């Protein structure tokens, strides 16, 4: 069975040394989280993850969820684990103290989410979706709705969902058909079917607050005619107590490749009572708060699964004896050498490690931008953070999940045939990871968002800001550094790609979008790795007591710059090839 231990030292390295969170102590949510407090929070999260959640991961995968007469029962142990999770305060870590939360930083929330997700992706989805739903209500709901729904959601007594997809429409929400009929008392009757609803029905909490996109009778066509509604499983009385069961039911559970411990539901709304959030026909504006947060969270899922898979692969490679190292026996007293001594295994492990540690730095940096965008008193700083976040969100969602799938596959490969066997747990990581490039907007959609809307938004201001940020970093470094030299080459590739994408026609832009996203993400990773290499060198020059940690960090950085960052030139070549080879095929030839 696979195991998990939170990489606390590396998390503290990113928070304290790379991002220097102590510099933001004046911002809400940071002052209380001193390095010592942060370390204690992460340590406690790690204990819960390794001691409670990780052992349930295989249980959820093997036994899954069951549906009987519209009621879903989760796998054994999930309900008790969720009660412990909620009672320990994890559901309100970053939520507003006004409604019972602890008000800590979004950055710290991302670090905790990585831990919980690495231990048990299916379990973490219950709380993650609830957090997103609560944020949507907090941003778009009325004062009365906030007072009624947020305290029990933040406390963890109620959970939340996001209901967008219908059988005939996914990304193209303009095709949505679910109806909302106004009632005399100000409520609405919601009718329609939603599919792929994670945690749409379960037995963990006493109520489930569904956020549902639907159309009013007078709605204009397309996405401009979509409204957002709160539709609780149980109606809520004015005093917050629960009333009658609402007319919303789980019709079936999807039989799926992975995340078996989390129910993926078909939800039927048969004239269910709903309550409008915000203004009519403005539902997407409110829902995008939840969707953008969910996309960052899915990127963290890719990172988290790669992290736990790497941990298990590295341990196995150190212990598994097979063959002799190419340069001669390194353990002649044993029947064979550990497979970690074989260069191809080293390549696979370092590829995983370079992504995990670089991805941790990048996702935490994005989390910091969320805090700056919402909490910093300076308008220019908020604008810069929003710009960067707009670029980072599709990059993290798409690149980190693409690489998460690749890295879980590499981790399984390190086990050889044993990786294909259920008892080792590696094949579950591969199956669970495969959903991440698909949900919350497929990665192709994320690439189009970056290559079209985000690249051109405000006359390209966000991308110009990002290019300048990387250039300014390089200007301040020693040009003899191999890392800086490699980053400059990658930055030059990105600059050429930006010019091409800015002038290409729509078809050529679409044809190059995925490569453009990967190229941009590689530069973003390169920036983080160049910074981390610099910190490691400084510490090693001071003869630190943690020389092994910093030496490993530096060696991983060198592997990234030698073996991974040069991929930018390949992506640039593909982008420049345009769409001609794609358009050469008629549809019926495929």
Short mmCIF file of C-alpha atoms in Angstrom, two decimals, residues 239-555:
data_model
loop_
_atom_site.label_atom_id
_atom_site.label_comp_id
_atom_site.label_asym_id
_atom_site.label_seq_id
_atom_site.Cartn_x
_atom_site.Cartn_y
_atom_site.Cartn_z
CA UNK A 239 -33.46 30.68 11.96
CA UNK A 240 -30.98 28.40 10.14
CA UNK A 241 -32.68 25.14 11.08
CA UNK A 242 -33.38 22.56 8.41
CA UNK A 243 -36.81 22.14 6.89
CA UNK A 244 -38.27 19.79 4.30
CA UNK A 245 -36.31 17.85 1.71
CA UNK A 246 -36.01 19.86 -1.51
CA UNK A 247 -36.99 18.45 -4.90
CA UNK A 248 -33.44 17.64 -5.94
CA UNK A 249 -32.21 14.05 -6.15
CA UNK A 250 -29.21 12.09 -7.28
CA UNK A 251 -30.43 10.01 -10.21
CA UNK A 252 -27.30 7.92 -10.66
CA UNK A 253 -23.58 7.70 -9.96
CA UNK A 254 -21.10 7.72 -12.80
CA UNK A 255 -18.95 4.61 -13.20
CA UNK A 256 -15.56 6.12 -13.79
CA UNK A 257 -11.85 5.53 -14.12
CA UNK A 258 -10.73 7.00 -10.81
CA UNK A 259 -11.61 9.17 -7.76
CA UNK A 260 -13.99 6.38 -6.72
CA UNK A 261 -14.15 7.68 -3.16
CA UNK A 262 -15.95 10.82 -4.32
CA UNK A 263 -19.43 10.42 -5.85
CA UNK A 264 -19.83 11.91 -9.31
CA UNK A 265 -23.57 12.45 -9.58
CA UNK A 266 -26.34 12.99 -12.08
CA UNK A 267 -28.55 15.53 -10.29
CA UNK A 268 -32.23 15.91 -11.16
CA UNK A 269 -33.99 19.15 -10.26
CA UNK A 270 -37.77 18.71 -10.40
CA UNK A 271 -39.17 22.10 -9.49
CA UNK A 272 -36.72 22.46 -6.60
CA UNK A 273 -36.82 25.67 -4.58
CA UNK A 274 -33.92 27.95 -5.49
CA UNK A 275 -32.79 31.41 -4.50
CA UNK A 276 -31.14 33.86 -6.88
CA UNK A 277 -27.58 34.93 -6.14
CA UNK A 278 -26.80 38.42 -7.37
CA UNK A 279 -28.59 39.92 -10.34
CA UNK A 280 -30.62 38.10 -12.99
CA UNK A 281 -28.61 36.98 -16.03
CA UNK A 282 -25.32 37.66 -14.21
CA UNK A 283 -24.74 34.16 -12.90
CA UNK A 284 -21.49 33.45 -14.72
CA UNK A 285 -19.86 36.50 -13.18
CA UNK A 286 -20.45 35.08 -9.70
CA UNK A 287 -19.77 31.48 -10.69
CA UNK A 288 -16.40 32.40 -12.20
CA UNK A 289 -15.19 33.20 -8.68
CA UNK A 290 -15.69 29.54 -7.87
CA UNK A 291 -14.48 28.30 -11.27
CA UNK A 292 -11.19 30.20 -11.18
CA UNK A 293 -10.53 29.03 -7.65
CA UNK A 294 -11.38 25.49 -8.72
CA UNK A 295 -8.94 25.67 -11.63
CA UNK A 296 -6.09 26.60 -9.31
CA UNK A 297 -7.21 23.82 -6.97
CA UNK A 298 -7.15 21.28 -9.81
CA UNK A 299 -3.62 22.38 -10.66
CA UNK A 300 -2.72 21.66 -7.04
CA UNK A 301 -4.29 18.22 -7.49
CA UNK A 302 -1.88 17.49 -10.34
CA UNK A 303 1.03 18.61 -8.16
CA UNK A 304 -0.22 16.67 -5.13
CA UNK A 305 -0.63 13.36 -6.92
CA UNK A 306 2.79 13.73 -8.51
CA UNK A 307 4.24 14.46 -5.08
CA UNK A 308 2.85 11.39 -3.33
CA UNK A 309 3.65 9.18 -6.32
CA UNK A 310 7.24 10.47 -6.35
CA UNK A 311 7.64 9.76 -2.64
CA UNK A 312 6.64 6.15 -3.12
CA UNK A 313 8.68 5.69 -6.29
CA UNK A 314 11.82 7.12 -4.70
CA UNK A 315 11.49 4.84 -1.66
CA UNK A 316 10.90 1.80 -3.85
CA UNK A 317 13.87 2.65 -6.07
CA UNK A 318 16.17 2.86 -3.06
CA UNK A 319 15.02 -0.53 -1.79
CA UNK A 320 14.44 -2.61 -4.93
CA UNK A 321 17.49 -4.66 -5.97
CA UNK A 322 17.79 -5.43 -9.68
CA UNK A 323 20.85 -5.74 -11.91
CA UNK A 324 24.12 -3.88 -11.60
CA UNK A 325 24.77 -0.19 -12.16
CA UNK A 326 26.31 0.51 -15.61
CA UNK A 327 29.61 1.67 -14.12
CA UNK A 328 30.04 -1.39 -11.95
CA UNK A 329 28.58 -2.75 -8.74
CA UNK A 330 27.87 -0.14 -6.08
CA UNK A 331 26.70 -2.71 -3.51
CA UNK A 332 28.90 -5.76 -4.19
CA UNK A 333 27.92 -7.29 -0.86
CA UNK A 334 24.32 -7.58 -2.17
CA UNK A 335 22.94 -9.83 -4.89
CA UNK A 336 22.18 -6.76 -7.03
CA UNK A 337 22.26 -2.96 -6.85
CA UNK A 338 19.28 -0.78 -5.92
CA UNK A 339 17.52 0.34 -9.09
CA UNK A 340 18.02 3.96 -8.04
CA UNK A 341 21.57 3.52 -9.37
CA UNK A 342 20.34 2.98 -12.94
CA UNK A 343 20.48 6.20 -15.02
CA UNK A 344 17.05 5.72 -16.53
CA UNK A 345 15.47 5.39 -13.09
CA UNK A 346 17.39 8.47 -12.00
CA UNK A 347 16.02 10.29 -15.05
CA UNK A 348 12.46 9.36 -14.16
CA UNK A 349 12.84 10.28 -10.51
CA UNK A 350 14.50 13.63 -11.26
CA UNK A 351 11.85 14.49 -13.83
CA UNK A 352 9.23 13.95 -11.14
CA UNK A 353 11.18 15.82 -8.49
CA UNK A 354 11.87 18.80 -10.74
CA UNK A 355 8.18 19.12 -11.50
CA UNK A 356 7.00 18.61 -7.92
CA UNK A 357 9.36 21.11 -6.34
CA UNK A 358 9.02 23.61 -9.19
CA UNK A 359 5.24 23.16 -9.23
CA UNK A 360 5.07 23.72 -5.48
CA UNK A 361 6.95 27.00 -5.89
CA UNK A 362 4.73 28.12 -8.77
CA UNK A 363 1.39 27.21 -7.19
CA UNK A 364 2.34 28.84 -3.89
CA UNK A 365 3.42 31.96 -5.79
CA UNK A 366 -0.01 31.99 -7.42
CA UNK A 367 -1.61 31.64 -4.00
CA UNK A 368 0.32 34.69 -2.85
CA UNK A 369 -1.02 36.63 -5.85
CA UNK A 370 -4.58 35.80 -4.71
CA UNK A 371 -3.84 37.36 -1.33
CA UNK A 372 -2.18 40.42 -2.87
CA UNK A 373 -5.01 40.91 -5.36
CA UNK A 374 -7.65 40.89 -2.62
CA UNK A 375 -5.90 42.33 0.40
CA UNK A 376 -3.08 44.70 -0.55
CA UNK A 377 -3.86 48.38 0.13
CA UNK A 378 -2.00 49.62 -2.96
CA UNK A 379 -4.09 49.64 -6.16
CA UNK A 380 -1.07 49.16 -8.44
CA UNK A 381 0.02 46.09 -6.48
CA UNK A 382 -3.48 44.65 -6.67
CA UNK A 383 -3.56 45.23 -10.43
CA UNK A 384 -0.17 43.56 -10.93
CA UNK A 385 -1.23 40.56 -8.85
CA UNK A 386 -4.49 40.25 -10.79
CA UNK A 387 -2.61 40.37 -14.07
CA UNK A 388 -0.21 37.64 -13.02
CA UNK A 389 -3.01 35.54 -11.58
CA UNK A 390 -4.88 35.74 -14.88
CA UNK A 391 -1.89 34.18 -16.64
CA UNK A 392 -0.98 31.73 -13.91
CA UNK A 393 -4.45 30.22 -13.50
CA UNK A 394 -4.70 28.50 -16.92
CA UNK A 395 -0.99 27.64 -16.79
CA UNK A 396 -1.24 25.95 -13.41
CA UNK A 397 -4.49 24.20 -14.21
CA UNK A 398 -3.26 22.82 -17.53
CA UNK A 399 0.50 22.40 -17.22
CA UNK A 400 0.46 21.07 -13.67
CA UNK A 401 -2.19 18.50 -14.52
CA UNK A 402 -0.54 17.45 -17.78
CA UNK A 403 2.71 16.97 -15.88
CA UNK A 404 0.87 15.34 -12.99
CA UNK A 405 -0.39 12.65 -15.35
CA UNK A 406 3.10 12.24 -16.80
CA UNK A 407 4.78 12.05 -13.40
CA UNK A 408 2.37 9.54 -11.88
CA UNK A 409 3.02 7.43 -14.97
CA UNK A 410 6.77 7.74 -14.46
CA UNK A 411 6.38 6.82 -10.80
CA UNK A 412 4.47 3.69 -11.76
CA UNK A 413 7.17 2.92 -14.34
CA UNK A 414 9.79 2.96 -11.59
CA UNK A 415 7.97 0.01 -10.01
CA UNK A 416 8.05 -1.99 -13.23
CA UNK A 417 5.32 -4.65 -13.32
CA UNK A 418 4.64 -4.15 -9.62
CA UNK A 419 3.40 -0.65 -10.43
CA UNK A 420 0.58 -2.17 -12.45
CA UNK A 421 -0.60 -4.22 -9.48
CA UNK A 422 -3.23 -2.70 -7.21
CA UNK A 423 -1.58 -3.54 -3.88
CA UNK A 424 1.25 -1.03 -4.41
CA UNK A 425 -1.17 1.86 -4.94
CA UNK A 426 0.63 3.39 -7.91
CA UNK A 427 -1.99 2.53 -10.52
CA UNK A 428 -4.59 4.40 -8.44
CA UNK A 429 -2.51 7.58 -8.63
CA UNK A 430 -2.39 7.21 -12.42
CA UNK A 431 -6.15 6.70 -12.66
CA UNK A 432 -6.98 9.48 -10.22
CA UNK A 433 -4.65 11.93 -11.96
CA UNK A 434 -6.24 11.35 -15.35
CA UNK A 435 -9.36 13.36 -14.49
CA UNK A 436 -7.39 16.51 -13.72
CA UNK A 437 -6.73 17.58 -17.35
CA UNK A 438 -10.44 17.05 -18.05
CA UNK A 439 -12.57 18.73 -15.42
CA UNK A 440 -12.95 22.45 -14.62
CA UNK A 441 -12.38 23.14 -18.31
CA UNK A 442 -10.24 20.78 -20.38
CA UNK A 443 -6.61 21.72 -20.81
CA UNK A 444 -7.19 22.62 -24.44
CA UNK A 445 -9.76 25.16 -23.27
CA UNK A 446 -7.27 26.52 -20.74
CA UNK A 447 -4.69 26.88 -23.50
CA UNK A 448 -7.15 28.81 -25.67
CA UNK A 449 -7.99 31.06 -22.73
CA UNK A 450 -4.31 31.92 -22.31
CA UNK A 451 -3.47 32.22 -26.00
CA UNK A 452 -6.46 34.36 -26.94
CA UNK A 453 -8.26 36.19 -24.14
CA UNK A 454 -5.47 36.47 -21.54
CA UNK A 455 -2.76 37.28 -24.08
CA UNK A 456 -4.75 40.13 -25.60
CA UNK A 457 -6.53 41.44 -22.49
CA UNK A 458 -5.81 45.13 -21.79
CA UNK A 459 -3.63 45.28 -24.89
CA UNK A 460 -1.41 42.46 -23.64
CA UNK A 461 -0.57 44.14 -20.33
CA UNK A 462 -0.39 40.95 -18.25
CA UNK A 463 2.01 39.17 -20.60
CA UNK A 464 4.18 42.27 -20.93
CA UNK A 465 4.31 42.44 -17.16
CA UNK A 466 5.32 38.78 -16.91
CA UNK A 467 8.04 39.10 -19.57
CA UNK A 468 9.41 42.17 -17.82
CA UNK A 469 9.38 40.41 -14.46
CA UNK A 470 11.52 37.56 -15.80
CA UNK A 471 13.81 39.95 -17.67
CA UNK A 472 14.30 42.10 -14.58
CA UNK A 473 15.22 39.03 -12.57
CA UNK A 474 17.80 37.99 -15.15
CA UNK A 475 19.26 41.50 -15.26
CA UNK A 476 19.87 41.36 -11.52
CA UNK A 477 21.77 38.06 -11.66
CA UNK A 478 25.27 36.99 -12.56
CA UNK A 479 25.29 36.40 -16.32
CA UNK A 480 27.83 33.61 -15.89
CA UNK A 481 25.22 31.51 -14.10
CA UNK A 482 24.16 28.58 -16.29
CA UNK A 483 20.66 28.82 -14.87
CA UNK A 484 20.31 32.46 -15.87
CA UNK A 485 21.75 31.78 -19.32
CA UNK A 486 19.24 28.99 -19.87
CA UNK A 487 16.38 31.15 -18.57
CA UNK A 488 17.33 33.94 -20.97
CA UNK A 489 17.17 31.54 -23.91
CA UNK A 490 13.77 30.30 -22.80
CA UNK A 491 12.55 33.87 -22.33
CA UNK A 492 13.68 34.71 -25.86
CA UNK A 493 11.65 31.74 -27.16
CA UNK A 494 8.61 33.01 -25.29
CA UNK A 495 9.02 36.53 -26.66
CA UNK A 496 9.06 35.19 -30.22
CA UNK A 497 6.01 33.02 -29.48
CA UNK A 498 4.13 36.00 -28.03
CA UNK A 499 4.77 38.04 -31.18
CA UNK A 500 3.66 35.15 -33.40
CA UNK A 501 0.49 34.43 -31.44
CA UNK A 502 -0.37 38.11 -31.35
CA UNK A 503 -0.39 38.33 -35.15
CA UNK A 504 -1.50 34.83 -36.20
CA UNK A 505 -4.97 34.13 -37.52
CA UNK A 506 -7.54 32.42 -35.34
CA UNK A 507 -6.87 28.92 -36.66
CA UNK A 508 -3.09 29.18 -36.29
CA UNK A 509 -3.53 30.58 -32.78
CA UNK A 510 -5.74 27.64 -31.82
CA UNK A 511 -3.28 25.18 -33.39
CA UNK A 512 -0.43 26.54 -31.28
CA UNK A 513 -2.32 27.21 -28.07
CA UNK A 514 -1.27 24.12 -26.08
CA UNK A 515 2.38 24.51 -27.02
CA UNK A 516 2.16 28.21 -26.16
CA UNK A 517 0.78 27.38 -22.72
CA UNK A 518 3.50 24.81 -22.07
CA UNK A 519 6.20 27.20 -23.26
CA UNK A 520 4.92 29.97 -20.98
CA UNK A 521 4.66 27.58 -18.04
CA UNK A 522 8.22 26.37 -18.58
CA UNK A 523 9.47 29.95 -18.34
CA UNK A 524 7.44 30.43 -15.17
CA UNK A 525 8.96 27.23 -13.76
CA UNK A 526 12.38 28.44 -14.87
CA UNK A 527 11.98 31.68 -12.94
CA UNK A 528 11.14 29.77 -9.77
CA UNK A 529 13.97 27.28 -10.24
CA UNK A 530 16.52 30.04 -10.92
CA UNK A 531 15.49 31.74 -7.68
CA UNK A 532 15.66 28.48 -5.74
CA UNK A 533 19.11 27.66 -7.18
CA UNK A 534 20.35 31.08 -6.07
CA UNK A 535 19.08 30.54 -2.53
CA UNK A 536 20.68 27.10 -2.40
CA UNK A 537 24.05 28.47 -3.51
CA UNK A 538 23.93 31.21 -0.88
CA UNK A 539 23.18 28.72 1.86
CA UNK A 540 25.90 26.32 0.74
CA UNK A 541 28.41 29.17 0.66
CA UNK A 542 27.60 29.83 4.31
CA UNK A 543 28.32 26.20 5.25
CA UNK A 544 24.80 25.60 6.49
CA UNK A 545 23.99 22.65 8.72
CA UNK A 546 21.38 21.63 6.11
CA UNK A 547 23.89 21.23 3.32
CA UNK A 548 22.27 18.02 2.07
CA UNK A 549 18.90 19.74 1.60
CA UNK A 550 20.35 22.68 -0.34
CA UNK A 551 22.71 20.50 -2.36
CA UNK A 552 19.74 18.38 -3.47
CA UNK A 553 17.84 21.53 -4.33
CA UNK A 554 20.72 22.80 -6.46
CA UNK A 555 21.19 19.46 -8.22
#
